[in-house]
Every structure is written in structure tokens, then in C-alpha cells.
Tab-separated table of N, CA and C in Angstrom:
chain	number	residue	atom	x	y	z
A	1	MET	N	50.304	-344.637	110.148
A	1	MET	CA	50.740	-345.484	111.211
A	1	MET	C	49.857	-346.977	110.954
A	2	GLY	N	50.591	-347.970	110.860
A	2	GLY	CA	50.065	-349.299	110.424
A	2	GLY	C	49.038	-349.888	111.362
A	3	MET	N	48.385	-350.902	110.831
A	3	MET	CA	47.355	-351.431	111.803
A	3	MET	C	47.966	-352.380	112.754
A	4	ALA	N	47.651	-352.276	113.971
A	4	ALA	CA	48.136	-353.243	115.078
A	4	ALA	C	47.240	-354.033	115.631
A	5	VAL	N	47.186	-355.430	115.565
A	5	VAL	CA	46.223	-356.348	116.109
A	5	VAL	C	46.938	-357.240	116.985
A	6	ARG	N	46.621	-357.358	118.287
A	6	ARG	CA	47.275	-358.207	119.227
A	6	ARG	C	46.147	-358.907	119.952
A	7	PHE	N	46.243	-360.239	119.932
A	7	PHE	CA	45.285	-360.964	120.753
A	7	PHE	C	45.900	-361.201	122.112
A	8	ILE	N	45.069	-360.975	123.008
A	8	ILE	CA	45.456	-360.998	124.511
A	8	ILE	C	45.033	-362.397	124.930
A	9	THR	N	43.924	-362.949	124.336
A	9	THR	CA	43.557	-364.177	124.621
A	9	THR	C	43.268	-364.976	123.409
A	10	HIS	N	42.712	-366.308	123.290
A	10	HIS	CA	42.644	-367.077	122.257
A	10	HIS	C	41.101	-367.425	121.977
A	11	LEU	N	40.636	-367.631	120.945
A	11	LEU	CA	39.251	-368.185	120.819
A	11	LEU	C	39.101	-369.501	121.402
A	12	ILE	N	38.186	-369.695	122.404
A	12	ILE	CA	37.892	-371.085	123.007
A	12	ILE	C	36.305	-371.234	122.889
A	13	ALA	N	35.805	-371.976	122.000
A	13	ALA	CA	34.240	-371.883	121.976
A	13	ALA	C	33.927	-373.390	121.832
A	14	CYS	N	32.731	-373.807	122.019
A	14	CYS	CA	32.281	-375.226	121.785
A	14	CYS	C	30.884	-375.007	121.207
A	15	PRO	N	30.463	-376.055	120.235
A	15	PRO	CA	29.111	-375.913	119.536
A	15	PRO	C	28.029	-376.181	120.599
A	16	VAL	N	26.994	-375.355	120.501
A	16	VAL	CA	25.866	-375.471	121.508
A	16	VAL	C	24.532	-375.807	120.701
A	17	GLY	N	24.557	-375.858	119.567
A	17	GLY	CA	23.240	-376.252	118.680
A	17	GLY	C	23.407	-375.518	117.297
A	18	ARG	N	22.069	-375.574	116.797
A	18	ARG	CA	21.976	-375.005	115.347
A	18	ARG	C	20.835	-373.964	115.270
A	19	LYS	N	21.036	-373.249	114.406
A	19	LYS	CA	19.821	-372.134	114.090
A	19	LYS	C	20.003	-371.810	112.430
A	20	ASP	N	18.788	-372.105	111.823
A	20	ASP	CA	18.409	-371.852	110.606
A	20	ASP	C	19.720	-372.620	109.785
A	21	GLY	N	19.944	-373.653	110.273
A	21	GLY	CA	21.123	-374.624	109.447
A	21	GLY	C	22.562	-374.370	109.801
A	22	ARG	N	22.687	-373.302	110.639
A	22	ARG	CA	24.010	-372.980	110.922
A	22	ARG	C	24.459	-373.464	112.476
A	23	ARG	N	25.632	-373.821	112.391
A	23	ARG	CA	26.208	-374.236	113.949
A	23	ARG	C	26.321	-372.924	114.642
A	24	ILE	N	26.009	-372.937	115.835
A	24	ILE	CA	25.998	-372.115	116.816
A	24	ILE	C	27.145	-372.324	117.821
A	25	TRP	N	28.076	-371.332	118.184
A	25	TRP	CA	29.146	-371.599	118.960
A	25	TRP	C	29.110	-370.673	120.117
A	26	GLN	N	29.588	-371.203	121.360
A	26	GLN	CA	29.425	-370.468	122.603
A	26	GLN	C	30.731	-370.224	123.201
A	27	LEU	N	31.352	-369.162	123.507
A	27	LEU	CA	32.622	-368.743	124.170
A	27	LEU	C	32.669	-369.347	125.576
A	28	MET	N	33.633	-370.158	125.797
A	28	MET	CA	34.076	-370.803	127.016
A	28	MET	C	35.014	-369.938	127.913
A	29	GLU	N	35.636	-369.009	127.219
A	29	GLU	CA	36.516	-368.173	127.736
A	29	GLU	C	36.475	-366.817	127.154
A	30	PRO	N	36.680	-365.608	127.768
A	30	PRO	CA	36.706	-364.228	127.169
A	30	PRO	C	37.471	-364.485	125.972
A	31	LEU	N	37.308	-363.611	124.704
A	31	LEU	CA	38.149	-363.238	123.839
A	31	LEU	C	38.517	-361.886	123.848
A	32	VAL	N	39.684	-361.742	123.924
A	32	VAL	CA	40.276	-360.152	124.221
A	32	VAL	C	41.296	-359.918	123.072
A	33	VAL	N	41.003	-358.838	122.398
A	33	VAL	CA	41.953	-358.331	121.250
A	33	VAL	C	42.004	-357.059	121.323
A	34	ASP	N	43.334	-356.452	121.080
A	34	ASP	CA	43.514	-355.105	121.115
A	34	ASP	C	43.812	-354.743	119.498
A	35	ILE	N	42.989	-353.897	119.025
A	35	ILE	CA	43.036	-353.390	117.830
A	35	ILE	C	43.346	-351.935	117.822
A	36	ASP	N	44.481	-351.598	117.321
A	36	ASP	CA	45.058	-350.115	117.374
A	36	ASP	C	44.850	-349.425	118.533
A	37	GLY	N	45.033	-350.010	119.740
A	37	GLY	CA	44.939	-349.443	120.939
A	37	GLY	C	43.361	-349.422	121.597
A	38	THR	N	42.433	-349.957	120.838
A	38	THR	CA	41.219	-350.300	121.365
A	38	THR	C	41.051	-351.852	121.770
A	39	VAL	N	40.645	-352.060	123.038
A	39	VAL	CA	40.620	-353.363	123.600
A	39	VAL	C	39.123	-353.793	123.549
A	40	ILE	N	38.904	-354.746	122.938
A	40	ILE	CA	37.547	-355.454	122.735
A	40	ILE	C	37.495	-356.708	123.581
A	41	THR	N	36.765	-356.907	124.588
A	41	THR	CA	36.422	-358.059	125.189
A	41	THR	C	35.097	-358.857	125.014
A	42	VAL	N	35.149	-359.947	124.306
A	42	VAL	CA	33.917	-360.726	124.094
A	42	VAL	C	33.689	-361.697	125.269
A	43	PRO	N	32.573	-361.599	125.866
A	43	PRO	CA	32.381	-362.324	127.175
A	43	PRO	C	32.187	-363.856	127.109
A	44	VAL	N	32.403	-364.513	128.151
A	44	VAL	CA	32.035	-365.901	128.164
A	44	VAL	C	30.719	-366.106	128.104
A	45	GLY	N	30.116	-367.082	127.411
A	45	GLY	CA	28.788	-367.298	127.007
A	45	GLY	C	28.322	-366.737	125.809
A	46	PHE	N	29.072	-365.830	125.203
A	46	PHE	CA	28.584	-365.139	123.909
A	46	PHE	C	28.330	-366.070	122.831
A	47	GLN	N	27.437	-366.042	122.147
A	47	GLN	CA	27.111	-367.177	121.074
A	47	GLN	C	27.210	-366.331	119.735
A	48	THR	N	27.741	-367.086	118.636
A	48	THR	CA	27.966	-366.709	117.390
A	48	THR	C	27.800	-367.729	116.407
A	49	ASP	N	27.622	-367.503	115.224
A	49	ASP	CA	27.604	-368.576	114.117
A	49	ASP	C	28.909	-368.255	113.309
A	50	TYR	N	29.805	-367.505	113.549
A	50	TYR	CA	30.987	-367.096	113.042
A	50	TYR	C	30.405	-366.308	111.688
A	51	ALA	N	31.232	-366.701	110.551
A	51	ALA	CA	30.952	-365.795	109.423
A	51	ALA	C	29.635	-366.356	108.816
A	52	SER	N	28.749	-365.572	108.546
A	52	SER	CA	27.559	-366.082	108.135
A	52	SER	C	27.477	-365.998	106.449
A	53	VAL	N	27.994	-367.068	105.951
A	53	VAL	CA	28.277	-367.160	104.514
A	53	VAL	C	27.031	-367.982	103.871
A	54	PRO	N	26.575	-367.526	102.886
A	54	PRO	CA	25.498	-368.333	102.199
A	54	PRO	C	25.910	-369.619	101.742
A	55	ARG	N	25.192	-370.664	102.088
A	55	ARG	CA	25.335	-372.055	101.721
A	55	ARG	C	25.370	-372.428	100.402
A	56	LEU	N	25.628	-371.574	99.496
A	56	LEU	CA	25.864	-371.902	98.010
A	56	LEU	C	27.231	-372.634	97.762
A	57	PRO	N	27.199	-373.625	97.021
A	57	PRO	CA	28.438	-374.431	96.956
A	57	PRO	C	29.649	-373.710	96.631
A	58	VAL	N	29.752	-372.894	95.702
A	58	VAL	CA	31.075	-372.210	95.432
A	58	VAL	C	31.235	-371.140	96.391
A	59	THR	N	30.099	-370.437	96.750
A	59	THR	CA	30.472	-369.369	97.745
A	59	THR	C	30.912	-369.898	99.277
A	60	TYR	N	30.397	-370.980	99.634
A	60	TYR	CA	30.730	-371.354	100.762
A	60	TYR	C	32.207	-371.970	100.772
A	61	ALA	N	32.513	-372.767	99.649
A	61	ALA	CA	33.739	-373.357	99.496
A	61	ALA	C	34.990	-372.299	99.487
A	62	LEU	N	34.552	-371.044	99.000
A	62	LEU	CA	35.423	-369.967	98.978
A	62	LEU	C	35.612	-369.310	100.293
A	63	PHE	N	34.402	-369.033	100.957
A	63	PHE	CA	34.518	-368.047	102.095
A	63	PHE	C	33.898	-368.743	103.420
A	64	GLY	N	33.496	-369.973	103.354
A	64	GLY	CA	32.933	-370.572	104.599
A	64	GLY	C	33.960	-371.193	105.463
A	65	ASP	N	33.589	-371.457	106.648
A	65	ASP	CA	34.496	-372.131	107.805
A	65	ASP	C	35.686	-371.394	107.832
A	66	ALA	N	35.904	-370.128	107.927
A	66	ALA	CA	37.218	-369.265	107.855
A	66	ALA	C	36.895	-368.279	108.787
A	67	ALA	N	38.047	-367.537	109.274
A	67	ALA	CA	38.071	-366.339	109.933
A	67	ALA	C	37.233	-366.243	111.193
A	68	HIS	N	37.259	-367.495	112.035
A	68	HIS	CA	36.483	-367.397	113.302
A	68	HIS	C	36.605	-366.287	114.215
A	69	GLU	N	37.881	-366.012	114.402
A	69	GLU	CA	38.097	-364.944	115.475
A	69	GLU	C	37.755	-363.653	114.937
A	70	ALA	N	37.937	-363.277	113.745
A	70	ALA	CA	37.500	-362.033	113.131
A	70	ALA	C	35.938	-362.066	113.131
A	71	ALA	N	35.278	-363.119	112.772
A	71	ALA	CA	33.754	-363.065	112.846
A	71	ALA	C	33.307	-363.060	114.155
A	72	THR	N	33.661	-363.706	115.209
A	72	THR	CA	33.444	-363.431	116.534
A	72	THR	C	33.349	-362.012	117.056
A	73	ILE	N	34.418	-361.393	116.895
A	73	ILE	CA	34.618	-359.936	117.219
A	73	ILE	C	33.705	-359.159	116.342
A	74	HIS	N	33.483	-359.444	115.169
A	74	HIS	CA	32.565	-358.676	114.346
A	74	HIS	C	31.073	-358.918	114.777
A	75	ASP	N	30.684	-360.101	115.068
A	75	ASP	CA	29.382	-360.329	115.681
A	75	ASP	C	29.288	-359.744	116.977
A	76	TYR	N	30.184	-359.727	117.764
A	76	TYR	CA	30.078	-358.858	119.093
A	76	TYR	C	29.867	-357.488	118.831
A	77	GLY	N	30.646	-356.778	117.906
A	77	GLY	CA	30.655	-355.374	117.706
A	77	GLY	C	29.294	-354.988	117.019
A	78	TYR	N	28.540	-355.914	116.549
A	78	TYR	CA	27.215	-355.572	115.948
A	78	TYR	C	26.202	-355.757	116.877
A	79	ARG	N	26.313	-356.175	118.012
A	79	ARG	CA	25.199	-356.438	119.030
A	79	ARG	C	25.140	-355.182	119.882
A	80	LYS	N	23.876	-355.049	120.427
A	80	LYS	CA	23.312	-353.829	121.315
A	80	LYS	C	24.176	-354.166	122.466
A	81	GLY	N	24.728	-353.115	123.203
A	81	GLY	CA	25.539	-353.427	124.418
A	81	GLY	C	26.980	-353.681	124.366
A	82	ALA	N	27.527	-353.917	123.072
A	82	ALA	CA	28.979	-353.986	122.798
A	82	ALA	C	29.685	-352.961	123.348
A	83	VAL	N	30.931	-353.139	123.843
A	83	VAL	CA	31.627	-352.241	124.302
A	83	VAL	C	33.199	-352.451	123.591
A	84	PRO	N	33.715	-351.320	123.029
A	84	PRO	CA	33.240	-350.054	122.897
A	84	PRO	C	32.064	-350.060	121.877
A	85	ASP	N	31.097	-348.918	122.056
A	85	ASP	CA	30.076	-348.789	121.015
A	85	ASP	C	30.553	-347.783	120.070
A	86	VAL	N	30.972	-348.398	118.841
A	86	VAL	CA	31.509	-347.639	117.856
A	86	VAL	C	30.609	-347.739	116.560
A	87	PRO	N	30.915	-346.976	115.489
A	87	PRO	CA	29.979	-347.015	114.213
A	87	PRO	C	30.172	-348.411	113.504
A	88	LYS	N	29.309	-348.676	112.711
A	88	LYS	CA	29.170	-350.130	111.913
A	88	LYS	C	30.448	-350.052	111.034
A	89	ALA	N	30.918	-349.040	110.400
A	89	ALA	CA	32.037	-348.969	109.597
A	89	ALA	C	33.246	-349.419	110.290
A	90	GLU	N	33.383	-349.000	111.553
A	90	GLU	CA	34.588	-349.389	112.407
A	90	GLU	C	34.565	-350.718	112.742
A	91	VAL	N	33.417	-351.439	113.196
A	91	VAL	CA	33.447	-352.897	113.402
A	91	VAL	C	33.536	-353.628	112.045
A	92	ASP	N	33.167	-353.099	111.055
A	92	ASP	CA	33.602	-354.055	109.555
A	92	ASP	C	34.966	-353.678	109.406
A	93	LEU	N	35.576	-352.730	109.700
A	93	LEU	CA	37.137	-352.667	109.562
A	93	LEU	C	37.839	-353.530	110.681
A	94	TRP	N	37.358	-353.567	112.045
A	94	TRP	CA	37.839	-354.556	112.714
A	94	TRP	C	38.020	-355.989	112.071
A	95	PHE	N	36.873	-356.383	111.426
A	95	PHE	CA	36.892	-357.716	110.832
A	95	PHE	C	37.949	-357.908	109.768
A	96	LYS	N	38.101	-356.837	108.968
A	96	LYS	CA	39.268	-356.939	107.893
A	96	LYS	C	40.694	-356.964	108.659
A	97	LYS	N	40.848	-356.003	109.526
A	97	LYS	CA	42.125	-356.045	110.339
A	97	LYS	C	42.440	-357.364	110.798
A	98	ILE	N	41.498	-358.079	111.482
A	98	ILE	CA	41.951	-359.275	112.051
A	98	ILE	C	42.210	-360.422	111.091
A	99	MET	N	41.337	-360.397	110.068
A	99	MET	CA	41.669	-361.430	109.018
A	99	MET	C	42.969	-361.084	108.481
A	100	ASP	N	43.347	-359.925	108.185
A	100	ASP	CA	44.580	-359.617	107.540
A	100	ASP	C	45.789	-360.029	108.568
A	101	CYS	N	45.715	-359.735	109.775
A	101	CYS	CA	46.682	-360.045	110.731
A	101	CYS	C	46.885	-361.416	110.808
A	102	LEU	N	45.703	-362.349	110.879
A	102	LEU	CA	45.972	-363.719	110.900
A	102	LEU	C	46.124	-364.415	109.589
A	103	GLY	N	45.888	-363.730	108.425
A	103	GLY	CA	46.182	-364.321	107.167
A	103	GLY	C	45.042	-365.458	106.895
A	104	GLU	N	43.888	-365.143	107.375
A	104	GLU	CA	42.711	-366.004	107.370
A	104	GLU	C	41.444	-365.300	106.753
A	105	PRO	N	40.771	-365.910	105.813
A	105	PRO	CA	41.186	-366.917	104.988
A	105	PRO	C	42.256	-366.603	104.107
A	106	PRO	N	43.176	-367.566	103.572
A	106	PRO	CA	44.253	-367.172	102.666
A	106	PRO	C	43.928	-366.518	101.349
A	107	TRP	N	44.775	-365.913	100.933
A	107	TRP	CA	44.644	-364.882	99.794
A	107	TRP	C	43.863	-363.774	100.111
A	108	ALA	N	44.521	-362.630	99.967
A	108	ALA	CA	43.901	-361.264	100.379
A	108	ALA	C	42.864	-360.916	99.600
A	109	TRP	N	42.517	-361.373	98.344
A	109	TRP	CA	41.480	-361.110	97.643
A	109	TRP	C	40.253	-361.711	98.191
A	110	ARG	N	40.422	-362.848	98.807
A	110	ARG	CA	39.288	-363.519	99.717
A	110	ARG	C	38.809	-362.655	101.028
A	111	ARG	N	39.909	-362.125	101.627
A	111	ARG	CA	39.611	-361.241	102.843
A	111	ARG	C	38.815	-360.118	102.349
A	112	TRP	N	39.463	-359.252	101.331
A	112	TRP	CA	38.706	-358.188	100.766
A	112	TRP	C	37.232	-358.342	100.459
A	113	LEU	N	37.121	-359.510	99.746
A	113	LEU	CA	35.499	-359.750	99.368
A	113	LEU	C	34.751	-359.984	100.678
A	114	MET	N	35.180	-360.748	101.594
A	114	MET	CA	34.401	-360.886	102.815
A	114	MET	C	34.173	-359.602	103.458
A	115	TYR	N	35.282	-358.839	103.547
A	115	TYR	CA	35.182	-357.464	104.095
A	115	TYR	C	34.028	-356.637	103.544
A	116	LYS	N	34.106	-356.583	102.055
A	116	LYS	CA	33.233	-355.881	101.291
A	116	LYS	C	31.599	-356.360	101.482
A	117	ALA	N	31.785	-357.756	101.599
A	117	ALA	CA	30.288	-358.204	101.793
A	117	ALA	C	29.642	-357.726	103.074
A	118	VAL	N	30.331	-357.647	104.133
A	118	VAL	CA	29.873	-357.316	105.393
A	118	VAL	C	29.472	-355.723	105.191
A	119	CYS	N	30.441	-355.107	104.763
A	119	CYS	CA	30.006	-353.604	104.546
A	119	CYS	C	28.783	-353.367	103.844
A	120	LEU	N	28.529	-354.132	102.695
A	120	LEU	CA	27.328	-353.911	101.798
A	120	LEU	C	26.121	-354.592	102.215
A	121	PHE	N	26.268	-355.655	102.886
A	121	PHE	CA	25.151	-356.686	102.967
A	121	PHE	C	24.666	-357.037	104.357
A	122	ALA	N	25.400	-356.479	105.589
A	122	ALA	CA	25.254	-356.878	106.872
A	122	ALA	C	24.433	-355.793	107.608
A	123	ASN	N	23.773	-355.007	106.799
A	123	ASN	CA	23.107	-353.878	107.684
A	123	ASN	C	21.901	-354.186	108.356
A	124	GLY	N	21.189	-355.325	108.000
A	124	GLY	CA	20.031	-355.893	108.658
A	124	GLY	C	20.390	-356.553	109.964
A	125	CYS	N	21.705	-356.679	110.269
A	125	CYS	CA	22.067	-357.490	111.369
A	125	CYS	C	22.493	-356.357	112.498
A	126	TRP	N	22.824	-355.047	112.078
A	126	TRP	CA	23.394	-354.073	112.937
A	126	TRP	C	22.530	-353.812	114.083
A	127	LYS	N	22.963	-354.154	115.323
A	127	LYS	CA	22.350	-353.787	116.664
A	127	LYS	C	20.905	-354.566	116.640
A	128	LYS	N	20.737	-355.616	115.933
A	128	LYS	CA	19.504	-356.352	116.099
A	128	LYS	C	19.353	-357.107	117.311
A	129	ASN	N	20.361	-357.638	117.791
A	129	ASN	CA	20.336	-358.496	118.982
A	129	ASN	C	21.094	-357.908	120.098
A	130	GLU	N	20.656	-358.220	121.296
A	130	GLU	CA	21.680	-357.899	122.499
A	130	GLU	C	23.029	-358.881	122.543
A	131	VAL	N	23.978	-358.167	123.143
A	131	VAL	CA	25.049	-358.989	123.441
A	131	VAL	C	24.897	-360.467	123.729
A	132	MET	N	24.195	-360.780	124.789
A	132	MET	CA	24.251	-362.108	125.324
A	132	MET	C	22.893	-362.817	124.783
A	133	VAL	N	22.355	-362.499	123.662
A	133	VAL	CA	21.210	-363.087	122.893
A	133	VAL	C	21.516	-364.699	122.972
A	134	ARG	N	20.636	-365.486	123.150
A	134	ARG	CA	20.761	-366.927	123.057
A	134	ARG	C	20.331	-367.369	121.523
A	135	LEU	N	21.313	-367.702	120.685
A	135	LEU	CA	21.069	-367.985	119.281
A	135	LEU	C	20.490	-369.552	119.231
A	136	ALA	N	20.846	-370.286	120.118
A	136	ALA	CA	20.449	-371.753	120.164
A	136	ALA	C	20.006	-372.255	121.564
């Protein structure tokens, strides 16, 4: 059976500050998405830096400032208290499925590399913060 991603609401966020050189965004409305029958609701007030791409010139040019919806769902799934509470591998797959669904960033190889990056290098962020932690 194929992947099914359906957005029930849209991402509505505003910048609220900076942390470690990254802009922090806060949801103004809940972000609700259904991924293969699993409904994820990111609450109002949730803060994210979207995709944490290293600020190296070529790396950021290729992978930065993209996939905001996918990054928000991914950040939420990585937090303590996220519902549903699923394994890291599943949250990482949500990230890829949303990027593929939206075609963002363009070119499938970029999405695949971003997915592999979170699989391999995001372990230190897993369940590090509570869902409603203030980043800024």
C-alpha cells in the first residue's frame, strides 16, 4: 500500500526570536496531518527552528530553508510528550513522507539526503526536550 499524507490544517507560524543563530518559529494554529492513518497534531505555541541544517555555504544552499511542514512534524515527534509516542525511525520516516508528498525540497535526491541526515545524525535530539519547551 502506498504512502498517504493528508494535511488537515496548514502551517501557520511566526518568528519569535533566535537561538544559536537560528530563527525560532512558533505555531499560531495547530498543525494537523494524517500520515498513513496516524493523525499528528502539533499544538499552538509549539516552537521549532524547522530543519537544523548546518550553516555551511554549500550545505545550507542545498538543504536550508526548505521542508518547513516536514521539519515541524519531525521536531514535534522528537520531543518528550509527543502524541503518538512512536520510535525514532518512524518519526524520521514521517519527515521523508511529508517531504515527498509536498515535493519539497525539489529533487528527490535532496529529500533522500535530508532523510538520511536525520536518521544518522539527529540521535542527540531524540526526546531531549519537552513538547512545549521555549526555545526563544
